[in-house]
Tab-separated table of C-alpha atoms in Angstrom:
chain	number	residue	atom	x	y	z
A	40	MET	CA	-0.018	-0.014	-0.035
A	41	ALA	CA	1.195	3.390	-0.923
A	42	THR	CA	0.012	6.212	1.401
A	43	TYR	CA	0.287	10.024	1.424
A	44	ASN	CA	-2.041	12.215	3.535
A	45	GLY	CA	-4.762	9.506	3.421
A	46	CYS	CA	-5.849	9.582	7.086
A	47	ALA	CA	-9.369	10.369	6.187
A	48	TYR	CA	-9.866	7.212	4.296
A	49	LEU	CA	-7.307	4.651	5.578
A	50	SER	CA	-9.667	3.145	8.240
A	51	SER	CA	-12.174	2.132	5.603
A	52	GLN	CA	-9.609	0.530	3.384
A	53	ILE	CA	-7.570	-1.245	6.159
A	54	GLY	CA	-10.880	-2.406	7.527
A	55	SER	CA	-11.947	-3.967	4.214
A	56	ILE	CA	-8.545	-5.751	4.083
A	57	GLU	CA	-9.072	-7.086	7.467
A	58	LYS	CA	-12.427	-8.398	6.454
A	59	GLN	CA	-10.869	-10.541	3.536
A	60	ASN	CA	-11.747	-14.165	3.786
A	61	LEU	CA	-8.254	-15.318	2.730
A	62	ARG	CA	-5.487	-15.439	5.416
A	63	PRO	CA	-2.788	-14.721	6.352
A	64	ILE	CA	-2.513	-11.150	5.013
A	65	ASP	CA	0.759	-9.138	5.498
A	66	LEU	CA	0.774	-5.413	4.914
A	67	LEU	CA	3.716	-3.433	3.515
A	68	ILE	CA	3.054	0.163	3.558
A	69	SER	CA	5.269	2.929	2.163
A	70	ASP	CA	4.369	6.361	3.354
A	71	ASP	CA	5.626	9.210	1.095
A	72	GLY	CA	5.817	11.952	3.621
A	73	SER	CA	2.410	12.417	4.994
A	74	THR	CA	1.800	15.481	7.195
A	75	ASP	CA	-1.767	14.608	8.490
A	76	GLY	CA	-2.473	11.710	10.870
A	77	THR	CA	-1.577	9.018	8.584
A	78	ILE	CA	1.763	8.075	10.312
A	79	ALA	CA	0.081	7.898	13.646
A	80	TYR	CA	-2.577	5.715	12.348
A	81	LEU	CA	-0.143	3.404	10.614
A	82	THR	CA	1.880	3.003	13.692
A	83	ASP	CA	-1.118	1.706	15.542
A	84	ILE	CA	-1.762	-0.810	12.656
A	85	GLU	CA	1.947	-1.845	12.727
A	86	ARG	CA	1.473	-2.793	16.213
A	87	SER	CA	-2.120	-4.247	16.253
A	88	TRP	CA	-2.525	-5.889	12.727
A	89	GLY	CA	-4.178	-9.346	13.416
A	90	PRO	CA	-4.348	-11.183	10.079
A	91	GLY	CA	-0.565	-11.202	9.620
A	92	ASP	CA	2.421	-8.891	9.950
A	93	ALA	CA	2.411	-5.202	9.164
A	94	THR	CA	5.474	-2.970	8.098
A	95	VAL	CA	5.601	0.587	7.451
A	96	ILE	CA	8.573	2.072	5.585
A	97	GLN	CA	9.571	5.462	4.405
A	98	GLY	CA	8.849	6.363	0.781
A	99	PRO	CA	11.135	7.964	-1.688
A	100	ARG	CA	9.095	11.200	-1.813
A	101	ARG	CA	9.187	11.393	-5.595
A	102	GLY	CA	5.631	10.863	-6.461
A	103	PHE	CA	3.211	7.927	-6.507
A	104	ALA	CA	4.856	5.872	-9.382
A	105	GLU	CA	8.227	5.994	-7.522
A	106	ASN	CA	6.514	5.012	-4.185
A	107	TYR	CA	5.094	1.933	-5.914
A	108	ARG	CA	8.373	1.083	-7.428
A	109	HIS	CA	9.943	1.337	-3.902
A	110	LEU	CA	7.255	-0.978	-2.627
A	111	ILE	CA	7.957	-3.364	-5.354
A	112	ASN	CA	11.604	-3.482	-4.771
A	113	ASN	CA	11.117	-3.957	-0.999
A	114	SER	CA	8.517	-6.651	-1.138
A	115	PRO	CA	9.065	-9.988	0.543
A	116	GLU	CA	10.281	-12.880	-1.690
A	117	ASN	CA	8.207	-15.761	-0.043
A	118	SER	CA	4.486	-14.853	-0.346
A	119	ASP	CA	2.251	-16.798	-2.717
A	120	LEU	CA	0.184	-13.791	-3.848
A	121	TYR	CA	0.792	-9.991	-3.937
A	122	ALA	CA	-1.747	-7.134	-4.253
A	123	PHE	CA	-1.271	-3.481	-4.971
A	124	CYS	CA	-3.454	-1.346	-2.711
A	125	ASP	CA	-4.418	2.307	-2.688
A	126	GLN	CA	-5.155	4.205	0.478
A	127	ASP	CA	-8.681	5.260	-0.193
A	128	ASP	CA	-10.717	2.417	-1.673
A	129	ILE	CA	-12.849	-0.397	-0.197
A	130	TRP	CA	-12.354	-4.126	-1.078
A	131	GLU	CA	-15.154	-6.518	-1.237
A	132	PRO	CA	-14.525	-9.325	1.252
A	133	ASP	CA	-13.878	-11.971	-1.326
A	134	LYS	CA	-11.527	-10.023	-3.506
A	135	LEU	CA	-8.428	-12.089	-2.720
A	136	THR	CA	-10.194	-15.370	-2.797
A	137	GLN	CA	-11.586	-14.621	-6.298
A	138	ALA	CA	-8.326	-13.521	-7.482
A	139	ALA	CA	-6.630	-16.640	-6.108
A	140	GLU	CA	-9.133	-18.815	-7.881
A	141	GLN	CA	-8.595	-17.028	-11.097
A	142	ILE	CA	-4.749	-17.131	-10.974
A	143	GLY	CA	-4.857	-20.775	-9.866
A	144	LYS	CA	-1.976	-22.930	-8.971
A	145	PRO	CA	1.683	-22.122	-9.965
A	146	ASN	CA	2.351	-23.253	-13.507
A	147	GLY	CA	5.693	-21.651	-14.184
A	148	LYS	CA	4.360	-18.379	-15.719
A	149	PRO	CA	3.604	-14.900	-14.432
A	150	ALA	CA	-0.112	-14.417	-13.666
A	151	LEU	CA	-2.052	-11.242	-12.953
A	152	PHE	CA	-5.651	-10.774	-11.903
A	153	CYS	CA	-7.366	-7.328	-12.458
A	154	SER	CA	-10.987	-6.229	-12.744
A	155	ARG	CA	-13.438	-3.417	-13.237
A	156	THR	CA	-14.297	-1.101	-10.390
A	157	LEU	CA	-17.274	0.244	-8.644
A	158	ILE	CA	-16.837	3.957	-8.619
A	159	VAL	CA	-18.040	5.760	-5.524
A	160	ALA	CA	-18.106	9.435	-4.393
A	161	GLU	CA	-16.053	10.759	-1.586
A	162	ASP	CA	-18.768	10.030	0.798
A	163	GLY	CA	-19.150	6.375	-0.564
A	164	GLN	CA	-22.078	6.777	-2.762
A	165	ASP	CA	-22.404	4.668	-5.796
A	166	LYS	CA	-21.550	6.557	-8.962
A	167	GLY	CA	-21.595	3.554	-11.389
A	168	LEU	CA	-19.079	1.025	-12.979
A	169	SER	CA	-15.672	1.710	-14.622
A	170	PRO	CA	-15.815	0.914	-18.406
A	171	LEU	CA	-16.274	-2.785	-19.457
A	172	PHE	CA	-13.464	-4.126	-21.624
A	173	SER	CA	-14.333	-7.132	-23.741
A	174	ALA	CA	-11.251	-7.667	-25.899
A	175	PRO	CA	-8.803	-10.156	-24.611
A	176	PRO	CA	-5.831	-8.899	-22.514
A	177	SER	CA	-2.653	-9.028	-24.469
A	178	PHE	CA	0.683	-7.378	-25.178
A	179	ARG	CA	-0.896	-5.881	-28.445
A	180	ASN	CA	-3.298	-4.088	-26.188
A	181	ALA	CA	-0.942	-3.281	-23.331
A	182	ILE	CA	1.432	-1.548	-25.495
A	183	VAL	CA	-1.151	1.312	-25.981
A	184	GLN	CA	-3.443	0.951	-23.071
A	185	SER	CA	-3.724	0.026	-19.458
A	186	ILE	CA	-6.972	-1.844	-18.829
A	187	ALA	CA	-7.334	-1.947	-15.011
A	188	GLY	CA	-6.223	0.098	-11.944
A	189	GLY	CA	-3.466	-1.134	-9.745
A	190	ASN	CA	-5.982	-1.073	-6.957
A	191	THR	CA	-7.683	-4.122	-8.468
A	192	MET	CA	-4.307	-6.144	-9.111
A	193	VAL	CA	-3.389	-9.445	-7.416
A	194	PHE	CA	-0.487	-11.488	-8.835
A	195	ASN	CA	1.678	-14.530	-8.289
A	196	ARG	CA	5.231	-14.828	-7.085
A	197	LEU	CA	6.633	-15.005	-10.499
A	198	THR	CA	4.949	-11.655	-11.453
A	199	ARG	CA	6.503	-10.242	-8.358
A	200	ASP	CA	10.030	-11.520	-9.308
A	201	LEU	CA	9.554	-10.082	-12.806
A	202	LEU	CA	8.510	-6.751	-11.538
A	203	VAL	CA	11.441	-6.587	-9.051
A	204	GLU	CA	13.983	-7.415	-11.682
A	205	ALA	CA	12.380	-4.819	-14.123
A	206	CYS	CA	12.221	-2.256	-11.271
A	207	LYS	CA	15.807	-2.453	-10.621
A	208	ARG	CA	16.546	-1.232	-14.034
A	209	THR	CA	13.840	1.443	-14.771
A	210	GLY	CA	11.033	3.475	-13.649
A	211	PHE	CA	7.579	3.622	-15.219
A	212	VAL	CA	4.629	5.724	-16.120
A	213	SER	CA	2.320	3.983	-13.526
A	214	HIS	CA	2.629	0.672	-11.777
A	215	ASP	CA	-0.556	-0.851	-13.080
A	216	TRP	CA	0.279	-0.168	-16.767
A	217	TRP	CA	3.836	-1.438	-16.200
A	218	ALA	CA	2.559	-4.631	-14.599
A	219	TYR	CA	0.169	-5.276	-17.607
A	220	LEU	CA	2.967	-4.550	-20.015
A	221	LEU	CA	5.551	-6.800	-18.347
A	222	VAL	CA	3.214	-9.831	-17.707
A	223	THR	CA	1.931	-10.063	-21.246
A	224	GLY	CA	5.311	-9.083	-22.648
A	225	ALA	CA	6.883	-11.924	-20.836
A	226	GLY	CA	4.374	-14.472	-21.971
A	227	GLY	CA	2.315	-14.541	-18.716
A	228	THR	CA	-1.493	-14.614	-18.241
A	229	VAL	CA	-3.786	-11.735	-17.326
A	230	HIS	CA	-7.191	-12.520	-15.953
A	231	TYR	CA	-9.561	-9.591	-16.304
A	232	SER	CA	-12.776	-9.876	-14.343
A	233	LYS	CA	-15.856	-8.103	-15.340
A	234	ILE	CA	-17.225	-8.256	-11.746
A	235	PRO	CA	-15.760	-5.310	-9.702
A	236	LYS	CA	-14.191	-6.278	-6.416
A	237	VAL	CA	-13.019	-2.642	-5.360
A	238	HIS	CA	-14.946	0.445	-4.484
A	239	TYR	CA	-12.853	3.079	-6.298
A	240	ARG	CA	-13.252	6.369	-4.294
A	241	GLN	CA	-13.279	9.703	-6.306
A	242	HIS	CA	-12.253	12.791	-4.653
A	243	GLN	CA	-10.194	15.934	-5.361
A	244	THR	CA	-6.953	14.537	-4.440
A	245	ASN	CA	-7.018	11.464	-6.799
A	246	ILE	CA	-3.735	11.287	-8.705
A	247	ILE	CA	-5.575	9.485	-11.608
A	248	GLY	CA	-9.396	9.627	-11.638
A	249	ALA	CA	-11.969	7.171	-13.098
A	250	ASN	CA	-12.515	7.120	-16.835
A	251	SER	CA	-16.281	6.421	-16.719
A	252	SER	CA	-18.098	9.633	-17.970
A	253	TRP	CA	-18.307	10.830	-21.522
A	254	ARG	CA	-16.736	14.066	-20.292
A	255	ALA	CA	-13.763	12.305	-18.830
A	256	ARG	CA	-13.289	10.176	-22.051
A	257	MET	CA	-13.379	13.187	-24.304
A	258	SER	CA	-10.947	15.026	-22.020
A	259	ARG	CA	-8.539	12.185	-22.385
A	260	LEU	CA	-9.196	12.162	-26.147
A	261	VAL	CA	-8.065	15.790	-26.175
A	262	LEU	CA	-4.782	15.002	-24.028
A	263	MET	CA	-3.961	12.060	-26.306
A	264	ALA	CA	-4.161	14.254	-29.322
A	265	GLY	CA	-2.220	16.924	-27.503
A	266	GLY	CA	0.921	14.716	-27.000
A	267	ARG	CA	0.542	13.271	-23.534
A	268	PHE	CA	-0.054	9.750	-24.913
A	269	ALA	CA	3.096	10.006	-27.102
A	270	ARG	CA	5.055	11.081	-23.954
A	271	TRP	CA	3.739	8.100	-22.090
A	272	ASN	CA	4.417	5.673	-24.916
A	273	GLN	CA	7.962	6.906	-25.176
A	274	GLN	CA	8.491	6.322	-21.423
A	275	ASN	CA	7.064	2.720	-21.783
A	276	LEU	CA	9.224	1.980	-24.749
A	277	ASP	CA	12.409	3.269	-22.936
A	278	ALA	CA	11.567	1.083	-19.982
A	279	LEU	CA	10.892	-1.831	-22.169
A	280	SER	CA	14.312	-1.327	-23.873
A	281	ALA	CA	15.871	-1.770	-20.392
A	282	CYS	CA	14.057	-5.085	-19.986
A	283	ASP	CA	14.420	-6.353	-23.579
A	284	ASP	CA	15.790	-9.751	-22.259
A	285	LEU	CA	12.601	-10.344	-20.068
A	286	LEU	CA	10.313	-10.103	-23.100
A	287	THR	CA	9.343	-12.973	-25.619
A	288	ASP	CA	10.522	-12.872	-29.138
A	289	GLU	CA	6.996	-11.869	-30.251
A	290	ALA	CA	6.831	-8.968	-27.810
A	291	ARG	CA	10.224	-7.742	-28.925
A	292	GLU	CA	9.105	-7.824	-32.487
A	293	LEU	CA	5.994	-5.845	-31.672
A	294	VAL	CA	7.992	-3.276	-29.694
A	295	ASN	CA	10.247	-2.683	-32.722
A	296	GLU	CA	7.199	-2.525	-35.003
A	297	PHE	CA	5.656	0.041	-32.677
A	298	ARG	CA	8.722	2.115	-32.846
A	299	LYS	CA	8.482	2.077	-36.675
A	300	ILE	CA	4.881	3.160	-36.444
A	301	ARG	CA	5.694	6.066	-34.206
A	302	SER	CA	8.569	7.273	-36.406
A	303	GLY	CA	6.968	6.602	-39.863
A	304	ARG	CA	5.526	9.107	-42.271
A	305	PHE	CA	1.890	9.597	-42.903
A	306	PRO	CA	0.131	7.492	-44.203
A	307	ASP	CA	2.583	4.689	-43.864
A	308	ARG	CA	2.174	4.736	-40.063
A	309	LEU	CA	-1.437	4.217	-40.320
A	310	PHE	CA	-0.947	1.208	-42.624
A	311	ARG	CA	1.553	-0.154	-40.206
A	312	LEU	CA	-0.732	0.294	-37.256
A	313	ARG	CA	-3.472	-1.487	-38.890
A	314	GLN	CA	-1.267	-4.326	-40.032
A	315	SER	CA	0.160	-4.727	-36.510
A	316	ASN	CA	-3.175	-5.557	-34.891
A	317	ILE	CA	-2.328	-3.214	-32.019
A	318	TYR	CA	-5.561	-2.279	-30.366
A	319	ARG	CA	-7.471	-0.441	-27.610
A	320	GLN	CA	-10.475	-1.923	-25.834
A	321	THR	CA	-13.268	0.174	-27.172
A	322	SER	CA	-14.418	1.803	-30.458
A	323	LEU	CA	-13.738	5.247	-29.034
A	324	GLY	CA	-10.349	4.223	-27.876
A	325	GLN	CA	-9.462	2.532	-31.201
A	326	PHE	CA	-10.632	5.857	-32.981
A	327	SER	CA	-8.437	7.947	-30.726
A	328	LEU	CA	-5.481	5.588	-31.311
A	329	TYR	CA	-5.808	6.157	-34.966
A	330	LEU	CA	-6.350	9.889	-34.619
A	331	ALA	CA	-3.235	10.258	-32.602
A	332	CYS	CA	-1.325	8.127	-35.155
A	333	ALA	CA	-2.529	10.324	-37.916
A	334	LEU	CA	-1.335	13.468	-36.023
A	335	GLY	CA	1.784	11.874	-35.244
A	336	LYS	CA	1.124	11.886	-31.592
A	337	VAL	CA	1.252	8.254	-30.878
C-alpha cells in the first residue's frame, strides 16, 4: 500500500482488508511523507494488525509511481500472492479469494488478476461502474492501453519476481500499466474480471481519476491528441528497452514495430498500425489511437 495524507480514508480501506476471507495477510506500507494523521494511524496498525504482519517504511518522496516502485523493490520474496493497494478504496470481502481462484496454482508463468471497479463518491455513494473491456488482454493491447487500476491487481510470485527485476533497471509511467505490459510481454497470463471487487473512491486529491463519464473520455481524447499519450508511450518504450531480455521474441518484435509506427511518415504509419493488430479496448479508444497516429502523436 502506498500512502500520502490519506488519514481520512485509511480506516475504511484497512478495515476492508481485515475482512478478507483469505488469510494470512501481511501489509507492507510505504508512506511518502504524510503530514496529516496518517503516520500515527499506521503506527497503530503496525502494532495491532491481526491477520498477519504489518510493516511501515518511508517512501522516496518522488511521486506515486516511484513510491510503488519502492514498494515493489522492498516486497518480501516468500509470499504466494501479492496485491497493490491504494489508501482510499474499499475491497469486497472476497476480492483476494476470487483473485486466487482466477490465478490458480503455480504453472511456471507470471499471472495477474485485475478487474473493473465500482466507482464511488467521496462519501461512498455509488456512481456507477468503470468501463467494461471485452477484448482479450494481450501485449498488443498493453502497448497502447492500461486496462485496469493497480488497486484491483493481485499477482503471483513469478510476477513479483519479474517486476522486481524490471524495477531495478527502470522507472515507469504507472505501476498498473507497467505490470500489464510486463506480464503480457513476458508471456504470462492476465485474468480480467468483469465483476468489480473494489470500490474506487473519487475525490479532489485522486492522482488518476476514473474514466467512466463521456466528459472524462473526451478530455482524455484531447490530451491524447495533444501529446501526453506520445510522451507516455516513449517512457514505456524506454523502460521496455531496459528489460528487453525479459520479453518474448514476439513481444520484442511488436516493440520494434511500434517504434517504426511512431517514427513513420503519414500515411505509412496508419498502414503499419492496422497491419500490426495493435488495439485499444473500445471503439472510441480505437478511434483515438488512429487519430493520434494520424497526427503523429502516438
